[in-house]
Amino acid sequence: MSHPFHDLRKRFESISNEQTGYTTCKLREWIEDHLGHVLAIKPDAEFNGTMMQGFHWYSDGDGQHWNRLAADAPALAAAGISGIWFPPATKGFGGVNDVGYGIYDLFDLGEFPYPNGQVRTKYGTREEFILAAESCRNHGIEVYADVVFNHKMGGEFQEEYEAIPVSFSNRNQELGPPRMIRSYTGFDFPARGNQYSTMKWRWQHFSAVDYNSLDPGFKAIWRKVDKPFNAEVDWENGNYDFLMGCDLDVDHPEVRGELVHWGKWMLEAAPIAGFRLDAIKHIEGDFFNDWLDQLEAYAGRNLFCVGEYWTTKLDTLSWYIGNTGGRMHLFDAPLQNNFHHASRSGGAFDMRTILNGTLMKEFPLYAVTLVENHDTQPLQALEAVVEAWFKPLAYAIILLRSEGYPCIFTADYYGANYTGKGRDGQDYSISLTRHKAIIDILLLARRMFAHGPQHSYLDHFNCIGWTRVGTAQHPHALAVILSDGPAGTKWMDVGKPLASFQDITGHLHHIIHSNADGWAEFHCNGGSVSVWVEQHEGLSELL
Ligand code: CA
């Protein structure tokens, strides 16, 4: 399946700049000068693909997850899902309890009895992973594999080597002279042996660790003596190269070679259309340029890539987009943060600003838009919950506007119930509302009606709206109106004189008629969204 988003990417020279040197505005100017129209239009206006994040932090760890994804593929394809972000297929040090980000062995997809004799991952076995990917591919859904390259965890044995202690809160501050430390940096992969790769990892392959068994009471990050942290990383804590575990030194030629080898191996292992790149704010900005170029040359095709650079700072995201030369999309963390605040403001959020500071608004071609993910969901590390009442409004924004490649969170679609510890150490039971009914309606509207030019009316404190006037191929128009406060109305140009519109959400039941100029006054309930579609022959069969 050819995915139009693959062809969007335009390579522009890396901008060599200080991280704070390029403002969003300057970068946009620069891109527009060099790429002209690219920011303004989609190459294929008729393509309305939708991604799903196919897991959440508390997805059932019974080993049946790959089987469920395989079984769900036909229904998801029918609903309009065109790409699925799979959870990490690789073995975590926590074995069957590891969500996958505590990565231990990149080459164990649930095939080797480690740790504790456990073969499968949280999600199932290697064979089941491949079958799930094939099932999705066979139903026209692209699979994006989760790539965890920043760190490794669960080394089998300790090594002694020389390191410098640095502060957690300021990684540029040394806490003392170099000394010998002892840490779990030895990875021989005894269960796998030399299958798929003969590389054994040693302390030389890591830039830093956070554990020294010779002095466990000394809380520090232990940086390898001869190797400063990479400069082309996020600048939080002075330098955010180190996140956790054994931090990979991606400047080491053996590490670089191994990660390219793994990427090629992964492309051969299963039908993968692209990658979701984990924790990229902790990895040298130039690393993935080289990695992706090598993999695309090997595959002979474009690979869709979306990176997790989790920050609400638009200028930082702009810098990263510039640095990667447009090779990858980024998750729209600022948009998710706006949704979080709007949902918590009880109607006091200025809805005119809902897109302010977002990738969706400033770099729509590089934005993967989202409402929630496995890190923002309740009890998780970056918890930034979007309250249930606001989710239909947020999903209407990402699914029915023209900007961005939207990603639906599986726990929003199916709902979820789980228990876990909060930041205060207490146990909590969480119940996430199932929004499948409304999301399916929005997906239908996305496929059938969200086409062509867009007129925006982000012009009222509570109530905003927009219209899509259609194309030759999808001629029927759409008007969306939503309010985080009281019920609202809005005059909007829907481009269709003397046409009739009905609200396919079912929230309102009257018919609205446009005037001879193609305008109409549309309505929505308080704290709600209505999606008005143009009535025509065959509409009732669609609904
Ligand atoms: Ca790193």
Coordinates of C-alpha atoms and ligand atoms in Angstrom, one line a residue:
M1 CA 0.0 0.0 0.0
S2 CA 1.4 3.3 -1.0
H3 CA 0.9 5.8 1.9
P4 CA 0.8 9.4 0.7
F5 CA 2.4 10.6 3.9
H6 CA 5.5 8.8 2.8
D7 CA 5.9 11.1 -0.1
L8 CA 5.4 14.3 1.9
R9 CA 8.9 14.5 3.2
K10 CA 11.2 16.9 1.5
R11 CA 14.8 16.7 2.4
F12 CA 16.3 20.0 3.3
E13 CA 19.8 20.6 4.5
S14 CA 20.3 20.3 8.2
I15 CA 20.2 23.6 9.8
S16 CA 23.3 24.0 11.9
N17 CA 22.1 26.1 14.7
E18 CA 22.2 26.5 18.4
Q19 CA 19.1 25.0 19.9
T20 CA 17.7 28.3 20.9
G21 CA 18.9 30.1 17.7
Y22 CA 16.1 29.4 15.4
T23 CA 12.6 30.5 16.3
T24 CA 9.6 28.8 14.9
C25 CA 8.9 31.8 12.8
K26 CA 12.3 31.8 11.3
L27 CA 12.2 28.1 10.6
R28 CA 8.9 28.4 8.9
E29 CA 10.2 31.2 6.7
W30 CA 13.3 29.2 5.9
I31 CA 11.2 26.1 5.0
E32 CA 8.8 28.2 2.9
D33 CA 11.7 29.8 1.1
H34 CA 13.2 26.5 0.2
L35 CA 10.1 24.3 -0.1
G36 CA 7.6 26.7 -1.3
H37 CA 4.1 25.3 -1.2
V38 CA 4.9 22.2 0.8
L39 CA 3.7 23.5 4.1
A40 CA 0.5 24.8 2.7
I41 CA -1.0 21.7 1.0
K42 CA -1.2 18.0 1.2
P43 CA -0.1 16.3 -2.0
D44 CA -3.2 14.1 -2.0
A45 CA -6.2 15.9 -0.7
E46 CA -8.3 12.8 -0.8
F47 CA -6.1 10.8 1.6
N48 CA -7.5 10.8 5.1
G49 CA -5.4 8.2 6.9
T50 CA -5.7 7.6 10.6
M51 CA -3.3 6.0 12.9
M52 CA -4.1 4.1 16.1
Q53 CA -1.8 3.6 19.1
G54 CA -2.4 -0.1 19.5
F55 CA -1.8 -0.4 23.2
H56 CA -1.7 1.6 26.5
W57 CA 0.4 1.3 29.6
Y58 CA -1.9 -1.1 31.3
S59 CA -2.9 -3.2 28.3
D60 CA -3.5 -6.8 29.4
G61 CA -0.2 -8.7 29.9
D62 CA -1.7 -12.1 29.3
G63 CA 0.5 -12.6 26.2
Q64 CA -2.6 -12.4 23.8
H65 CA -2.1 -8.8 22.7
W66 CA -0.6 -9.6 19.3
N67 CA -3.4 -12.1 18.8
R68 CA -6.0 -9.5 19.7
L69 CA -4.4 -7.0 17.3
A70 CA -4.5 -9.6 14.5
A71 CA -8.1 -10.4 15.2
D72 CA -9.1 -6.7 15.4
A73 CA -7.5 -5.7 12.1
P74 CA -10.5 -6.3 9.9
A75 CA -12.8 -4.2 12.1
L76 CA -10.2 -1.5 12.5
A77 CA -9.7 -1.3 8.8
A78 CA -13.4 -1.1 8.2
A79 CA -13.6 1.8 10.7
G80 CA -11.0 3.7 8.8
I81 CA -7.7 2.9 10.7
S82 CA -4.9 2.9 8.1
G83 CA -1.9 2.6 10.4
I84 CA -1.2 1.0 13.8
W85 CA 1.6 1.9 16.2
F86 CA 2.6 -1.5 17.7
P87 CA 4.0 -1.6 21.2
P88 CA 7.7 -2.5 21.5
A89 CA 8.0 -6.1 20.2
T90 CA 11.5 -6.4 21.7
K91 CA 12.3 -8.0 25.0
G92 CA 12.4 -5.8 28.1
F93 CA 14.3 -6.7 31.3
G94 CA 11.1 -7.0 33.1
G95 CA 10.1 -9.9 30.9
V96 CA 6.3 -10.5 30.6
N97 CA 5.6 -7.5 32.9
D98 CA 7.7 -5.0 30.8
V99 CA 5.7 -2.6 28.7
G100 CA 8.7 -2.7 26.5
Y101 CA 10.6 0.5 27.3
G102 CA 12.9 -1.2 29.8
I103 CA 14.6 -2.7 26.7
Y104 CA 17.0 -5.6 27.2
D105 CA 17.6 -7.3 23.9
L106 CA 16.6 -5.8 20.5
F107 CA 16.9 -9.2 18.8
D108 CA 14.5 -11.1 21.1
L109 CA 10.9 -10.6 19.9
G110 CA 9.6 -13.2 22.2
E111 CA 11.7 -16.2 21.1
F112 CA 14.3 -16.9 23.7
P113 CA 13.8 -18.1 27.3
Y114 CA 15.0 -15.0 29.2
P115 CA 14.6 -13.7 31.8
N116 CA 13.4 -16.4 34.2
G117 CA 12.8 -18.9 31.3
Q118 CA 10.1 -16.6 29.9
V119 CA 9.9 -16.8 26.1
R120 CA 7.2 -14.4 25.3
T121 CA 7.0 -10.6 25.9
K122 CA 4.1 -8.9 27.5
Y123 CA 2.4 -9.0 24.1
G124 CA 3.1 -12.6 23.0
T125 CA 5.7 -14.4 21.0
R126 CA 7.8 -13.5 17.9
E127 CA 5.5 -15.7 15.7
E128 CA 2.4 -14.0 17.0
F129 CA 3.9 -10.5 16.4
I130 CA 4.7 -11.4 12.8
L131 CA 1.2 -12.8 12.3
A132 CA -0.3 -9.6 13.8
A133 CA 1.7 -7.5 11.5
E134 CA 0.7 -9.6 8.5
S135 CA -2.9 -9.5 9.5
C136 CA -2.8 -5.7 9.6
R137 CA -0.9 -5.5 6.3
N138 CA -3.3 -7.8 4.6
H139 CA -6.2 -5.5 5.7
G140 CA -4.5 -2.4 4.4
I141 CA -3.2 -1.2 7.7
E142 CA 0.4 -0.1 8.0
V143 CA 2.4 -1.3 11.0
Y144 CA 4.8 1.1 12.8
A145 CA 7.3 -0.6 15.0
D146 CA 8.3 1.0 18.3
V147 CA 12.1 1.6 18.4
V148 CA 13.7 1.9 21.8
F149 CA 17.3 2.9 21.2
N150 CA 18.2 5.3 24.0
H151 CA 19.1 2.8 26.7
K152 CA 19.4 -0.8 27.7
M153 CA 18.5 -2.4 31.1
G154 CA 19.0 -5.7 32.8
G155 CA 22.7 -6.4 32.0
E156 CA 23.6 -9.9 33.2
F157 CA 26.9 -9.0 34.9
Q158 CA 28.8 -6.1 36.3
E159 CA 32.0 -4.5 35.0
E160 CA 34.4 -2.1 36.5
Y161 CA 35.5 0.9 34.7
E162 CA 36.4 4.6 35.2
A163 CA 33.6 7.1 35.3
I164 CA 32.8 10.7 36.5
P165 CA 29.9 11.4 38.8
V166 CA 27.6 14.1 37.6
S167 CA 24.5 15.7 39.1
F168 CA 21.0 14.4 38.1
S169 CA 19.7 18.0 38.1
N170 CA 22.6 19.5 36.2
R171 CA 24.3 17.0 34.0
N172 CA 27.1 19.5 33.2
Q173 CA 28.1 19.6 36.9
E174 CA 30.7 17.1 38.0
L175 CA 30.3 15.9 41.6
G176 CA 33.9 14.7 42.1
P177 CA 36.9 13.3 40.3
P178 CA 36.9 10.2 38.1
R179 CA 37.0 6.9 39.9
M180 CA 36.5 3.2 39.3
I181 CA 32.8 2.2 39.4
R182 CA 31.0 -1.2 39.1
S183 CA 27.8 -1.5 37.2
Y184 CA 25.6 -3.9 35.2
T185 CA 26.9 -3.0 31.7
G186 CA 27.6 -6.6 30.5
F187 CA 25.2 -8.0 28.0
D188 CA 26.0 -11.5 26.5
F189 CA 22.4 -12.5 25.9
P190 CA 23.0 -16.1 27.0
A191 CA 19.6 -17.4 25.9
R192 CA 19.9 -16.1 22.4
G193 CA 23.7 -16.7 22.0
N194 CA 24.9 -15.5 18.6
Q195 CA 21.7 -15.9 16.7
Y196 CA 20.8 -12.8 14.6
S197 CA 23.8 -10.8 16.0
T198 CA 27.1 -11.7 17.6
M199 CA 27.6 -8.3 19.3
K200 CA 28.1 -8.4 23.1
W201 CA 27.6 -5.1 24.8
R202 CA 30.2 -3.8 27.2
W203 CA 30.7 -0.6 29.2
Q204 CA 32.5 1.0 26.3
H205 CA 29.2 1.0 24.4
F206 CA 27.4 3.1 27.0
S207 CA 27.9 6.8 27.8
A208 CA 26.5 6.7 31.3
V209 CA 24.7 4.6 34.0
D210 CA 23.0 5.6 37.2
Y211 CA 24.3 2.8 39.4
N212 CA 27.6 2.1 41.1
S213 CA 27.7 -0.9 43.3
L214 CA 31.0 0.1 44.8
D215 CA 29.3 3.2 46.3
P216 CA 25.5 2.6 46.0
G217 CA 24.7 5.5 48.5
F218 CA 26.3 8.1 46.2
K219 CA 23.4 9.3 44.0
A220 CA 24.9 10.3 40.7
I221 CA 24.9 9.7 37.0
W222 CA 28.2 8.0 36.2
R223 CA 29.5 9.2 32.9
K224 CA 32.3 7.4 31.0
V225 CA 35.5 9.4 31.4
D226 CA 36.5 9.9 27.8
K227 CA 33.1 10.8 26.5
P228 CA 31.1 14.0 27.0
F229 CA 27.4 13.8 26.7
N230 CA 26.0 14.4 23.2
A231 CA 25.3 18.1 22.7
E232 CA 22.5 17.6 20.2
V233 CA 20.0 16.5 22.7
D234 CA 17.3 18.3 24.8
W235 CA 18.8 20.8 27.2
E236 CA 16.6 20.0 30.2
N237 CA 18.7 19.3 33.3
G238 CA 21.6 21.0 31.4
N239 CA 21.9 18.0 29.0
Y240 CA 19.2 15.3 28.7
D241 CA 21.3 12.7 26.9
F242 CA 20.9 10.4 29.9
L243 CA 17.4 9.2 30.7
M244 CA 17.8 5.8 32.5
G245 CA 19.5 2.4 32.5
C246 CA 22.7 2.1 30.5
D247 CA 22.6 5.0 28.0
L248 CA 23.8 4.0 24.5
D249 CA 26.8 5.9 23.2
V250 CA 25.5 6.3 19.6
D251 CA 28.8 7.8 18.6
H252 CA 30.5 4.4 19.1
P253 CA 30.9 2.9 15.7
E254 CA 30.0 -0.6 16.9
V255 CA 26.8 0.8 18.4
R256 CA 25.8 2.7 15.2
G257 CA 26.6 -0.4 13.1
E258 CA 24.5 -2.7 15.4
L259 CA 21.5 -0.4 15.4
V260 CA 21.5 -0.2 11.6
H261 CA 21.9 -4.0 11.5
W262 CA 18.9 -4.3 13.8
G263 CA 16.8 -2.0 11.7
K264 CA 17.4 -4.1 8.6
W265 CA 16.8 -7.3 10.5
M266 CA 13.5 -5.9 11.8
L267 CA 12.4 -4.9 8.3
E268 CA 13.0 -8.5 7.2
A269 CA 11.3 -10.0 10.2
A270 CA 7.9 -8.5 9.6
P271 CA 6.0 -6.3 7.2
I272 CA 6.7 -3.0 8.7
A273 CA 5.9 0.3 7.0
G274 CA 7.7 2.5 9.4
F275 CA 8.8 3.3 12.9
R276 CA 7.8 5.1 16.1
L277 CA 11.0 6.3 17.6
D278 CA 11.1 6.4 21.4
A279 CA 12.7 9.0 23.6
I280 CA 14.4 11.0 20.8
K281 CA 15.0 14.0 23.0
H282 CA 17.7 11.9 24.7
I283 CA 19.4 10.8 21.5
E284 CA 21.8 12.9 19.4
G285 CA 19.8 14.7 16.8
D286 CA 21.9 13.6 13.9
F287 CA 21.9 10.0 14.7
F288 CA 18.5 9.2 13.2
N289 CA 19.2 11.1 10.0
D290 CA 21.9 8.6 9.2
W291 CA 20.0 5.6 10.5
L292 CA 16.9 6.4 8.5
D293 CA 18.9 7.1 5.3
Q294 CA 20.6 3.8 5.6
L295 CA 17.4 1.9 6.2
E296 CA 15.5 3.6 3.4
A297 CA 18.4 2.8 1.0
Y298 CA 18.3 -0.8 2.2
A299 CA 14.5 -1.1 1.9
G300 CA 14.3 0.8 -1.4
R301 CA 11.2 2.7 -0.2
N302 CA 10.2 5.5 2.1
L303 CA 9.6 4.6 5.7
F304 CA 7.1 6.5 7.7
C305 CA 8.6 7.7 10.9
V306 CA 7.2 9.5 13.9
G307 CA 9.4 10.6 16.8
E308 CA 8.5 11.0 20.4
Y309 CA 10.1 14.3 21.4
W310 CA 7.9 15.1 24.4
T311 CA 8.0 18.8 25.1
T312 CA 5.4 21.5 24.9
K313 CA 8.1 24.0 23.6
L314 CA 7.3 24.7 20.0
D315 CA 10.7 26.2 19.3
T316 CA 12.4 23.1 20.5
L317 CA 10.2 20.9 18.2
S318 CA 10.9 23.3 15.3
W319 CA 14.7 22.9 15.9
Y320 CA 14.3 19.1 15.8
I321 CA 12.2 19.2 12.6
G322 CA 14.9 21.4 11.1
N323 CA 17.7 19.1 12.3
T324 CA 16.1 16.0 10.8
G325 CA 15.6 17.6 7.5
G326 CA 11.9 16.7 7.5
R327 CA 12.7 13.0 7.7
M328 CA 10.3 12.4 10.5
H329 CA 7.0 13.5 12.0
L330 CA 6.7 14.4 15.6
F331 CA 3.9 13.8 18.1
D332 CA 2.1 17.1 18.8
A333 CA 2.7 17.3 22.5
P334 CA 1.7 21.0 22.7
L335 CA -1.7 20.1 21.2
Q336 CA -2.2 17.3 23.7
N337 CA -1.3 19.8 26.5
N338 CA -3.8 22.3 25.2
F339 CA -6.5 19.6 25.3
H340 CA -5.5 18.7 28.8
H341 CA -5.9 22.3 30.0
A342 CA -9.1 22.9 28.1
S343 CA -10.7 19.7 29.6
R344 CA -9.7 20.8 33.1
S345 CA -10.9 24.4 32.8
G346 CA -14.7 23.8 33.2
G347 CA -15.5 26.0 30.3
A348 CA -13.1 28.8 31.1
F349 CA -10.6 27.9 28.4
D350 CA -10.3 30.3 25.5
M351 CA -11.2 28.0 22.7
R352 CA -9.8 30.5 20.1
T353 CA -6.4 29.5 21.3
I354 CA -6.8 25.7 21.2
L355 CA -4.3 25.4 18.3
N356 CA -1.9 28.0 19.6
G357 CA 1.7 26.8 19.9
T358 CA 1.0 23.5 18.3
L359 CA 2.6 21.5 15.5
M360 CA -0.8 21.1 14.0
K361 CA -1.0 24.8 13.4
E362 CA 2.7 25.7 12.6
F363 CA 4.0 22.5 11.0
P364 CA 0.9 20.5 9.9
L365 CA 2.8 18.2 7.6
Y366 CA 5.1 17.0 10.3
A367 CA 2.4 16.7 13.1
V368 CA 1.1 13.4 14.4
T369 CA -1.9 14.7 16.4
L370 CA -3.2 13.0 19.5
V371 CA -5.5 13.3 22.5
E372 CA -3.8 10.9 24.9
N373 CA -1.1 8.3 25.0
H374 CA 0.5 5.6 27.3
D375 CA 2.5 8.3 29.1
T376 CA -0.2 10.9 29.6
Q377 CA -2.9 8.5 30.8
P378 CA -3.8 8.5 34.5
L379 CA -1.0 7.3 36.8
Q380 CA 1.7 7.5 34.2
A381 CA 5.0 9.5 34.1
L382 CA 3.8 12.4 32.0
E383 CA 0.2 12.3 33.3
A384 CA -1.8 15.0 31.5
V385 CA -5.3 13.7 31.4
V386 CA -7.8 14.8 29.0
E387 CA -11.2 14.6 30.8
A388 CA -13.8 12.3 29.3
W389 CA -16.3 15.0 28.4
F390 CA -13.8 16.8 26.3
K391 CA -12.5 13.8 24.3
P392 CA -15.3 13.9 21.6
L393 CA -14.4 17.6 21.1
A394 CA -10.6 16.8 20.9
Y395 CA -11.1 13.9 18.5
A396 CA -13.3 16.1 16.3
I397 CA -10.4 18.6 16.1
I398 CA -7.8 16.0 15.1
L399 CA -10.0 13.9 12.9
L400 CA -12.0 16.5 11.0
R401 CA -9.6 19.3 10.3
S402 CA -7.2 19.3 7.5
E403 CA -3.9 19.5 9.5
G404 CA -1.9 16.6 10.9
Y405 CA -1.9 12.8 10.8
P406 CA -4.2 11.9 13.7
C407 CA -3.5 9.1 16.1
I408 CA -6.3 7.5 18.2
F409 CA -5.4 6.1 21.6
T410 CA -6.6 2.5 22.0
A411 CA -7.8 3.2 25.6
D412 CA -10.0 6.0 24.3
Y413 CA -11.5 3.8 21.6
Y414 CA -12.2 0.7 23.7
G415 CA -12.1 2.2 27.2
A416 CA -9.9 0.7 29.9
N417 CA -10.0 -0.4 33.5
Y418 CA -6.9 -0.8 35.6
T419 CA -5.3 -0.3 38.9
G420 CA -1.9 1.2 39.6
K421 CA 0.2 3.4 41.9
G422 CA -0.1 7.2 41.8
R423 CA 2.7 9.6 42.5
D424 CA 1.8 9.5 46.1
G425 CA 2.4 5.8 46.3
Q426 CA -1.3 5.0 46.8
D427 CA -3.2 2.5 44.8
Y428 CA -5.8 3.8 42.4
S429 CA -8.5 2.2 40.3
I430 CA -8.9 3.9 37.0
S431 CA -11.8 3.6 34.6
L432 CA -11.3 5.2 31.2
T433 CA -14.5 5.8 29.2
R434 CA -15.1 3.9 26.0
H435 CA -15.5 6.5 23.1
K436 CA -15.8 4.0 20.3
A437 CA -19.3 5.0 19.2
I438 CA -18.5 8.7 18.7
I439 CA -15.0 8.0 17.3
D440 CA -16.5 5.6 14.7
I441 CA -18.9 8.4 13.7
L442 CA -16.0 10.9 13.4
L443 CA -14.0 8.4 11.4
L444 CA -16.9 8.0 9.0
A445 CA -17.1 11.7 8.7
R446 CA -13.3 11.9 8.2
R447 CA -13.4 9.4 5.3
M448 CA -16.5 10.7 3.6
F449 CA -16.8 14.4 4.3
A450 CA -13.6 15.9 5.7
H451 CA -12.2 16.9 2.3
G452 CA -11.3 20.0 0.4
P453 CA -10.8 23.6 1.4
Q454 CA -11.4 24.4 5.1
H455 CA -13.0 27.5 6.4
S456 CA -12.1 28.2 10.1
Y457 CA -14.1 30.0 12.7
L458 CA -11.9 29.8 15.7
D459 CA -13.4 33.1 16.8
H460 CA -15.3 32.8 20.1
F461 CA -14.2 32.2 23.7
N462 CA -16.4 29.1 24.0
C463 CA -17.7 28.1 20.6
I464 CA -15.5 27.4 17.6
G465 CA -16.2 25.7 14.3
W466 CA -15.0 25.0 10.8
T467 CA -16.3 23.7 7.5
R468 CA -14.9 21.5 4.7
V469 CA -16.4 22.2 1.4
G470 CA -15.6 18.9 -0.4
T471 CA -13.8 18.0 -3.6
A472 CA -14.9 16.5 -7.0
Q473 CA -14.3 13.1 -5.6
H474 CA -15.9 13.8 -2.2
P475 CA -18.5 16.5 -3.1
H476 CA -20.5 16.6 0.1
A477 CA -19.7 19.3 2.7
L478 CA -19.2 19.2 6.4
A479 CA -19.6 21.7 9.2
V480 CA -18.2 21.1 12.7
I481 CA -19.2 23.2 15.7
L482 CA -18.2 22.6 19.3
S483 CA -18.3 24.4 22.7
D484 CA -16.6 24.0 26.0
G485 CA -19.2 26.2 27.6
P486 CA -22.9 26.7 27.0
A487 CA -24.8 25.7 23.8
G488 CA -23.6 27.7 20.8
T489 CA -24.5 28.8 17.3
K490 CA -22.3 30.0 14.5
W491 CA -22.7 31.3 11.0
M492 CA -20.3 29.5 8.7
D493 CA -19.7 29.3 4.9
V494 CA -20.2 25.7 4.0
G495 CA -19.9 26.3 0.2
K496 CA -23.2 24.7 -0.7
P497 CA -26.2 27.0 -1.5
L498 CA -29.6 25.7 -0.5
A499 CA -28.4 22.4 0.9
S500 CA -29.6 20.5 4.0
F501 CA -27.4 19.3 6.9
Q502 CA -27.9 16.8 9.6
D503 CA -25.9 16.2 12.8
I504 CA -24.4 12.7 12.4
T505 CA -23.3 12.6 16.1
G506 CA -27.0 12.3 17.0
H507 CA -26.6 15.1 19.5
L508 CA -29.1 17.4 17.7
H509 CA -32.0 16.2 15.6
H510 CA -33.2 19.1 13.5
I511 CA -32.2 19.8 9.9
I512 CA -30.2 23.0 9.0
H513 CA -30.6 24.6 5.6
S514 CA -28.0 26.8 4.0
N515 CA -29.0 30.0 2.3
A516 CA -28.5 31.0 -1.4
D517 CA -24.9 32.1 -0.6
G518 CA -24.0 28.7 0.9
W519 CA -24.0 29.9 4.5
A520 CA -25.9 28.5 7.5
E521 CA -26.2 29.0 11.2
F522 CA -25.0 25.7 12.8
H523 CA -25.8 24.6 16.4
C524 CA -24.2 22.6 19.2
N525 CA -25.1 21.7 22.7
G526 CA -23.1 22.9 25.7
G527 CA -19.8 21.0 26.3
S528 CA -20.5 19.1 23.1
V529 CA -19.7 18.8 19.4
S530 CA -22.0 18.5 16.5
V531 CA -20.9 17.3 13.0
W532 CA -23.3 18.5 10.3
V533 CA -23.0 16.7 7.0
E534 CA -24.7 17.5 3.8
Q535 CA -27.7 15.4 3.1
H536 CA -27.7 13.4 -0.2
E537 CA -28.9 10.2 -1.8
G538 CA -27.2 7.3 -0.1
L539 CA -26.4 9.1 3.2
S540 CA -28.8 6.9 5.2
E541 CA -27.0 3.8 4.0
L542 CA -23.8 5.2 5.3
L543 CA -25.1 5.9 8.8
Ligands
CA1 CA 20.9 9.1 25.4

